[in-house]
Amino acid sequence: MNGHVHSTTIREGKTQPPKRYTEGQLISLMKTAGKTIEDSKLEKILKDTEGLGTEATRAGIITMLKTRNYINVTKKSGVRNRQSQNTDLLHW
């Protein structure tokens, strides 16, 4: 299929990075981990375990990540990994 371009326009601007996750959102994501996995073996494992961690351990896992400086949490920008201020901790 061939086509012709009749007109184009150039628009100058800046892109916005995706919003950072909050700690509450991370806990929710940990609860639902595995719901959209395409690998059937991993999906079955996570389905049987109901996500990552347990209700009692999820907040502790996030606290450990902060203590070990794997992530930084600020009220203004949410959760960031320590390696890059422009990279999300979780990339979906």
mmCIF file of N, CA and C in Angstrom:
data_model
loop_
_atom_site.group_PDB
_atom_site.id
_atom_site.type_symbol
_atom_site.label_atom_id
_atom_site.label_comp_id
_atom_site.label_asym_id
_atom_site.label_seq_id
_atom_site.Cartn_x
_atom_site.Cartn_y
_atom_site.Cartn_z
ATOM 1 N N MET A 1 0.833 -1.156 0.000
ATOM 2 C CA MET A 1 0.000 0.000 0.000
ATOM 3 C C MET A 1 0.894 1.240 0.000
ATOM 4 N N ASN A 2 0.763 2.084 -0.974
ATOM 5 C CA ASN A 2 1.538 3.319 -1.073
ATOM 6 C C ASN A 2 0.668 4.506 -0.708
ATOM 7 N N GLY A 3 1.299 5.558 -0.222
ATOM 8 C CA GLY A 3 0.558 6.765 0.108
ATOM 9 C C GLY A 3 1.422 7.986 -0.131
ATOM 10 N N HIS A 4 0.813 9.118 -0.121
ATOM 11 C CA HIS A 4 1.521 10.371 -0.314
ATOM 12 C C HIS A 4 1.207 11.303 0.857
ATOM 13 N N VAL A 5 2.211 12.027 1.279
ATOM 14 C CA VAL A 5 2.028 13.008 2.339
ATOM 15 C C VAL A 5 1.688 14.339 1.688
ATOM 16 N N HIS A 6 0.573 14.914 2.081
ATOM 17 C CA HIS A 6 0.144 16.177 1.485
ATOM 18 C C HIS A 6 0.681 17.369 2.246
ATOM 19 N N SER A 7 0.848 17.252 3.561
ATOM 20 C CA SER A 7 1.402 18.365 4.322
ATOM 21 C C SER A 7 1.933 17.859 5.662
ATOM 22 N N THR A 8 2.861 18.603 6.218
ATOM 23 C CA THR A 8 3.412 18.294 7.534
ATOM 24 C C THR A 8 3.541 19.588 8.319
ATOM 25 N N THR A 9 3.604 19.447 9.612
ATOM 26 C CA THR A 9 3.862 20.599 10.469
ATOM 27 C C THR A 9 4.876 20.188 11.530
ATOM 28 N N ILE A 10 5.652 21.154 11.950
ATOM 29 C CA ILE A 10 6.640 20.914 12.995
ATOM 30 C C ILE A 10 6.166 21.663 14.232
ATOM 31 N N ARG A 11 6.141 20.947 15.331
ATOM 32 C CA ARG A 11 5.720 21.565 16.579
ATOM 33 C C ARG A 11 6.827 21.382 17.609
ATOM 34 N N GLU A 12 7.265 22.480 18.186
ATOM 35 C CA GLU A 12 8.311 22.421 19.182
ATOM 36 C C GLU A 12 7.688 22.236 20.551
ATOM 37 N N GLY A 13 8.319 21.429 21.379
ATOM 38 C CA GLY A 13 7.798 21.224 22.725
ATOM 39 C C GLY A 13 8.696 20.281 23.497
ATOM 40 N N LYS A 14 8.310 20.024 24.708
ATOM 41 C CA LYS A 14 9.043 19.105 25.565
ATOM 42 C C LYS A 14 8.095 18.007 26.027
ATOM 43 N N THR A 15 8.629 16.800 26.134
ATOM 44 C CA THR A 15 7.828 15.702 26.643
ATOM 45 C C THR A 15 7.894 15.699 28.165
ATOM 46 N N GLN A 16 6.920 15.080 28.771
ATOM 47 C CA GLN A 16 6.871 14.970 30.220
ATOM 48 C C GLN A 16 7.184 13.529 30.622
ATOM 49 N N PRO A 17 8.019 13.340 31.637
ATOM 50 C CA PRO A 17 8.283 11.971 32.090
ATOM 51 C C PRO A 17 7.024 11.406 32.738
ATOM 52 N N PRO A 18 6.914 10.078 32.799
ATOM 53 C CA PRO A 18 5.748 9.499 33.459
ATOM 54 C C PRO A 18 5.755 9.853 34.943
ATOM 55 N N LYS A 19 4.581 9.894 35.549
ATOM 56 C CA LYS A 19 4.495 10.191 36.973
ATOM 57 C C LYS A 19 5.102 9.049 37.767
ATOM 58 N N ARG A 20 5.740 9.379 38.875
ATOM 59 C CA ARG A 20 6.360 8.383 39.750
ATOM 60 C C ARG A 20 5.290 7.670 40.567
ATOM 61 N N TYR A 21 5.592 6.463 40.980
ATOM 62 C CA TYR A 21 4.694 5.712 41.845
ATOM 63 C C TYR A 21 4.826 6.201 43.277
ATOM 64 N N THR A 22 3.726 6.184 44.006
ATOM 65 C CA THR A 22 3.768 6.449 45.443
ATOM 66 C C THR A 22 3.982 5.112 46.149
ATOM 67 N N GLU A 23 4.296 5.170 47.434
ATOM 68 C CA GLU A 23 4.464 3.931 48.186
ATOM 69 C C GLU A 23 3.171 3.122 48.199
ATOM 70 N N GLY A 24 2.039 3.787 48.323
ATOM 71 C CA GLY A 24 0.748 3.098 48.293
ATOM 72 C C GLY A 24 0.495 2.391 46.969
ATOM 73 N N GLN A 25 0.886 3.049 45.879
ATOM 74 C CA GLN A 25 0.725 2.427 44.557
ATOM 75 C C GLN A 25 1.637 1.216 44.416
ATOM 76 N N LEU A 26 2.862 1.293 44.980
ATOM 77 C CA LEU A 26 3.762 0.140 44.923
ATOM 78 C C LEU A 26 3.159 -1.050 45.655
ATOM 79 N N ILE A 27 2.567 -0.798 46.818
ATOM 80 C CA ILE A 27 1.940 -1.893 47.568
ATOM 81 C C ILE A 27 0.800 -2.510 46.746
ATOM 82 N N SER A 28 -0.011 -1.679 46.110
ATOM 83 C CA SER A 28 -1.099 -2.195 45.263
ATOM 84 C C SER A 28 -0.549 -3.004 44.090
ATOM 85 N N LEU A 29 0.532 -2.521 43.486
ATOM 86 C CA LEU A 29 1.146 -3.254 42.375
ATOM 87 C C LEU A 29 1.717 -4.586 42.840
ATOM 88 N N MET A 30 2.260 -4.614 44.049
ATOM 89 C CA MET A 30 2.784 -5.869 44.591
ATOM 90 C C MET A 30 1.651 -6.873 44.803
ATOM 91 N N LYS A 31 0.477 -6.397 45.238
ATOM 92 C CA LYS A 31 -0.681 -7.267 45.446
ATOM 93 C C LYS A 31 -1.162 -7.886 44.141
ATOM 94 N N THR A 32 -1.114 -7.109 43.066
ATOM 95 C CA THR A 32 -1.671 -7.570 41.782
ATOM 96 C C THR A 32 -0.603 -8.058 40.807
ATOM 97 N N ALA A 33 0.627 -8.203 41.278
ATOM 98 C CA ALA A 33 1.703 -8.672 40.387
ATOM 99 C C ALA A 33 1.324 -10.018 39.791
ATOM 100 N N GLY A 34 1.526 -10.152 38.496
ATOM 101 C CA GLY A 34 1.238 -11.399 37.815
ATOM 102 C C GLY A 34 -0.091 -11.416 37.090
ATOM 103 N N LYS A 35 -0.901 -10.404 37.255
ATOM 104 C CA LYS A 35 -2.213 -10.390 36.594
ATOM 105 C C LYS A 35 -2.097 -10.219 35.083
ATOM 106 N N THR A 36 -1.025 -9.575 34.617
ATOM 107 C CA THR A 36 -0.894 -9.320 33.177
ATOM 108 C C THR A 36 0.338 -9.980 32.572
ATOM 109 N N ILE A 37 0.873 -10.994 33.226
ATOM 110 C CA ILE A 37 2.056 -11.687 32.707
ATOM 111 C C ILE A 37 1.646 -12.636 31.596
ATOM 112 N N GLU A 38 2.429 -12.646 30.524
ATOM 113 C CA GLU A 38 2.117 -13.505 29.386
ATOM 114 C C GLU A 38 2.757 -14.887 29.509
ATOM 115 N N ASP A 39 3.774 -15.028 30.353
ATOM 116 C CA ASP A 39 4.439 -16.318 30.562
ATOM 117 C C ASP A 39 3.548 -17.169 31.467
ATOM 118 N N SER A 40 2.995 -18.253 30.941
ATOM 119 C CA SER A 40 2.006 -19.033 31.690
ATOM 120 C C SER A 40 2.588 -19.660 32.959
ATOM 121 N N LYS A 41 3.861 -20.047 32.949
ATOM 122 C CA LYS A 41 4.467 -20.627 34.156
ATOM 123 C C LYS A 41 4.571 -19.580 35.269
ATOM 124 N N LEU A 42 5.075 -18.387 34.927
ATOM 125 C CA LEU A 42 5.187 -17.327 35.928
ATOM 126 C C LEU A 42 3.820 -16.867 36.396
ATOM 127 N N GLU A 43 2.867 -16.813 35.476
ATOM 128 C CA GLU A 43 1.516 -16.385 35.831
ATOM 129 C C GLU A 43 0.911 -17.331 36.858
ATOM 130 N N LYS A 44 1.109 -18.630 36.661
ATOM 131 C CA LYS A 44 0.561 -19.620 37.597
ATOM 132 C C LYS A 44 1.214 -19.492 38.968
ATOM 133 N N ILE A 45 2.515 -19.281 39.006
ATOM 134 C CA ILE A 45 3.216 -19.127 40.287
ATOM 135 C C ILE A 45 2.691 -17.912 41.037
ATOM 136 N N LEU A 46 2.595 -16.774 40.354
ATOM 137 C CA LEU A 46 2.127 -15.558 41.012
ATOM 138 C C LEU A 46 0.641 -15.616 41.344
ATOM 139 N N LYS A 47 -0.144 -16.358 40.569
ATOM 140 C CA LYS A 47 -1.568 -16.495 40.859
ATOM 141 C C LYS A 47 -1.753 -17.272 42.157
ATOM 142 N N ASP A 48 -0.963 -18.316 42.328
ATOM 143 C CA ASP A 48 -1.052 -19.131 43.539
ATOM 144 C C ASP A 48 -0.558 -18.382 44.772
ATOM 145 N N THR A 49 0.359 -17.436 44.597
ATOM 146 C CA THR A 49 0.916 -16.723 45.747
ATOM 147 C C THR A 49 0.237 -15.383 45.993
ATOM 148 N N GLU A 50 -0.703 -15.003 45.161
ATOM 149 C CA GLU A 50 -1.416 -13.732 45.294
ATOM 150 C C GLU A 50 -0.479 -12.539 45.324
ATOM 151 N N GLY A 51 0.383 -12.439 44.329
ATOM 152 C CA GLY A 51 1.263 -11.279 44.198
ATOM 153 C C GLY A 51 2.603 -11.480 44.876
ATOM 154 N N LEU A 52 3.269 -10.363 45.135
ATOM 155 C CA LEU A 52 4.587 -10.393 45.765
ATOM 156 C C LEU A 52 4.458 -10.084 47.246
ATOM 157 N N GLY A 53 5.089 -10.881 48.074
ATOM 158 C CA GLY A 53 5.013 -10.682 49.511
ATOM 159 C C GLY A 53 3.642 -11.029 50.053
ATOM 160 N N THR A 54 3.437 -10.704 51.317
ATOM 161 C CA THR A 54 2.131 -10.895 51.958
ATOM 162 C C THR A 54 1.661 -9.535 52.448
ATOM 163 N N GLU A 55 0.422 -9.483 52.920
ATOM 164 C CA GLU A 55 -0.095 -8.219 53.462
ATOM 165 C C GLU A 55 0.838 -7.675 54.541
ATOM 166 N N ALA A 56 1.391 -8.581 55.341
ATOM 167 C CA ALA A 56 2.232 -8.173 56.466
ATOM 168 C C ALA A 56 3.644 -7.762 56.061
ATOM 169 N N THR A 57 4.113 -8.217 54.897
ATOM 170 C CA THR A 57 5.514 -7.959 54.538
ATOM 171 C C THR A 57 5.726 -6.906 53.457
ATOM 172 N N ARG A 58 4.685 -6.531 52.738
ATOM 173 C CA ARG A 58 4.876 -5.612 51.597
ATOM 174 C C ARG A 58 5.443 -4.264 52.013
ATOM 175 N N ALA A 59 4.900 -3.660 53.060
ATOM 176 C CA ALA A 59 5.416 -2.370 53.518
ATOM 177 C C ALA A 59 6.863 -2.518 53.997
ATOM 178 N N GLY A 60 7.172 -3.643 54.637
ATOM 179 C CA GLY A 60 8.533 -3.903 55.095
ATOM 180 C C GLY A 60 9.519 -4.037 53.947
ATOM 181 N N ILE A 61 9.076 -4.607 52.839
ATOM 182 C CA ILE A 61 9.937 -4.739 51.659
ATOM 183 C C ILE A 61 10.288 -3.358 51.124
ATOM 184 N N ILE A 62 9.299 -2.465 51.062
ATOM 185 C CA ILE A 62 9.554 -1.108 50.580
ATOM 186 C C ILE A 62 10.487 -0.374 51.543
ATOM 187 N N THR A 63 10.276 -0.554 52.848
ATOM 188 C CA THR A 63 11.163 0.062 53.842
ATOM 189 C C THR A 63 12.591 -0.431 53.673
ATOM 190 N N MET A 64 12.771 -1.734 53.430
ATOM 191 C CA MET A 64 14.106 -2.297 53.218
ATOM 192 C C MET A 64 14.757 -1.704 51.963
ATOM 193 N N LEU A 65 13.982 -1.533 50.897
ATOM 194 C CA LEU A 65 14.524 -0.939 49.676
ATOM 195 C C LEU A 65 14.997 0.481 49.926
ATOM 196 N N LYS A 66 14.251 1.237 50.746
ATOM 197 C CA LYS A 66 14.659 2.604 51.095
ATOM 198 C C LYS A 66 15.905 2.587 51.973
ATOM 199 N N THR A 67 15.945 1.695 52.974
ATOM 200 C CA THR A 67 17.084 1.609 53.892
ATOM 201 C C THR A 67 18.371 1.270 53.151
ATOM 202 N N ARG A 68 18.270 0.392 52.183
ATOM 203 C CA ARG A 68 19.452 -0.026 51.403
ATOM 204 C C ARG A 68 19.751 0.923 50.245
ATOM 205 N N ASN A 69 19.013 2.007 50.162
ATOM 206 C CA ASN A 69 19.191 3.030 49.130
ATOM 207 C C ASN A 69 18.975 2.510 47.707
ATOM 208 N N TYR A 70 18.114 1.510 47.571
ATOM 209 C CA TYR A 70 17.750 1.062 46.227
ATOM 210 C C TYR A 70 16.731 2.015 45.611
ATOM 211 N N ILE A 71 15.918 2.646 46.478
ATOM 212 C CA ILE A 71 14.953 3.628 46.003
ATOM 213 C C ILE A 71 14.987 4.847 46.919
ATOM 214 N N ASN A 72 14.596 5.977 46.370
ATOM 215 C CA ASN A 72 14.418 7.206 47.143
ATOM 216 C C ASN A 72 12.958 7.593 47.018
ATOM 217 N N VAL A 73 12.380 8.028 48.112
ATOM 218 C CA VAL A 73 10.985 8.450 48.104
ATOM 219 C C VAL A 73 10.921 9.892 48.576
ATOM 220 N N THR A 74 10.324 10.739 47.747
ATOM 221 C CA THR A 74 10.109 12.121 48.140
ATOM 222 C C THR A 74 8.641 12.453 47.918
ATOM 223 N N LYS A 75 8.122 13.383 48.711
ATOM 224 C CA LYS A 75 6.717 13.753 48.559
ATOM 225 C C LYS A 75 6.461 14.420 47.218
ATOM 226 N N LYS A 76 7.449 15.163 46.726
ATOM 227 C CA LYS A 76 7.257 15.911 45.487
ATOM 228 C C LYS A 76 7.270 15.003 44.256
ATOM 229 N N SER A 77 8.196 14.035 44.215
ATOM 230 C CA SER A 77 8.339 13.264 42.974
ATOM 231 C C SER A 77 8.074 11.772 43.110
ATOM 232 N N GLY A 78 7.737 11.274 44.288
ATOM 233 C CA GLY A 78 7.407 9.862 44.424
ATOM 234 C C GLY A 78 8.623 8.980 44.510
ATOM 235 N N VAL A 79 8.517 7.751 44.007
ATOM 236 C CA VAL A 79 9.561 6.737 44.135
ATOM 237 C C VAL A 79 10.491 6.781 42.931
ATOM 238 N N ARG A 80 11.783 6.830 43.196
ATOM 239 C CA ARG A 80 12.800 6.765 42.133
ATOM 240 C C ARG A 80 13.845 5.733 42.514
ATOM 241 N N ASN A 81 14.415 5.084 41.488
ATOM 242 C CA ASN A 81 15.515 4.196 41.820
ATOM 243 C C ASN A 81 16.777 5.022 41.996
ATOM 244 N N ARG A 82 17.785 4.467 42.620
ATOM 245 C CA ARG A 82 18.959 5.262 42.964
ATOM 246 C C ARG A 82 19.911 5.452 41.792
ATOM 247 N N GLN A 83 19.778 4.695 40.722
ATOM 248 C CA GLN A 83 20.739 4.745 39.626
ATOM 249 C C GLN A 83 20.474 5.891 38.665
ATOM 250 N N SER A 84 19.247 6.308 38.555
ATOM 251 C CA SER A 84 18.935 7.386 37.623
ATOM 252 C C SER A 84 17.715 8.137 38.107
ATOM 253 N N GLN A 85 17.795 9.436 38.133
ATOM 254 C CA GLN A 85 16.649 10.219 38.557
ATOM 255 C C GLN A 85 15.624 10.323 37.439
ATOM 256 N N ASN A 86 15.932 9.817 36.271
ATOM 257 C CA ASN A 86 14.999 9.886 35.151
ATOM 258 C C ASN A 86 14.429 8.526 34.781
ATOM 259 N N THR A 87 14.619 7.518 35.639
ATOM 260 C CA THR A 87 14.161 6.176 35.337
ATOM 261 C C THR A 87 13.210 5.705 36.422
ATOM 262 N N ASP A 88 12.069 5.163 36.063
ATOM 263 C CA ASP A 88 11.128 4.633 37.043
ATOM 264 C C ASP A 88 11.674 3.360 37.656
ATOM 265 N N LEU A 89 11.316 3.139 38.902
ATOM 266 C CA LEU A 89 11.677 1.888 39.569
ATOM 267 C C LEU A 89 11.027 0.716 38.844
ATOM 268 N N LEU A 90 9.770 0.867 38.533
ATOM 269 C CA LEU A 90 9.037 -0.176 37.827
ATOM 270 C C LEU A 90 8.660 0.341 36.454
ATOM 271 N N HIS A 91 8.943 -0.411 35.443
ATOM 272 C CA HIS A 91 8.640 0.020 34.080
ATOM 273 C C HIS A 91 7.657 -0.973 33.488
ATOM 274 N N TRP A 92 6.420 -0.559 33.311
ATOM 275 C CA TRP A 92 5.367 -1.458 32.806
ATOM 276 C C TRP A 92 5.135 -1.246 31.360
#
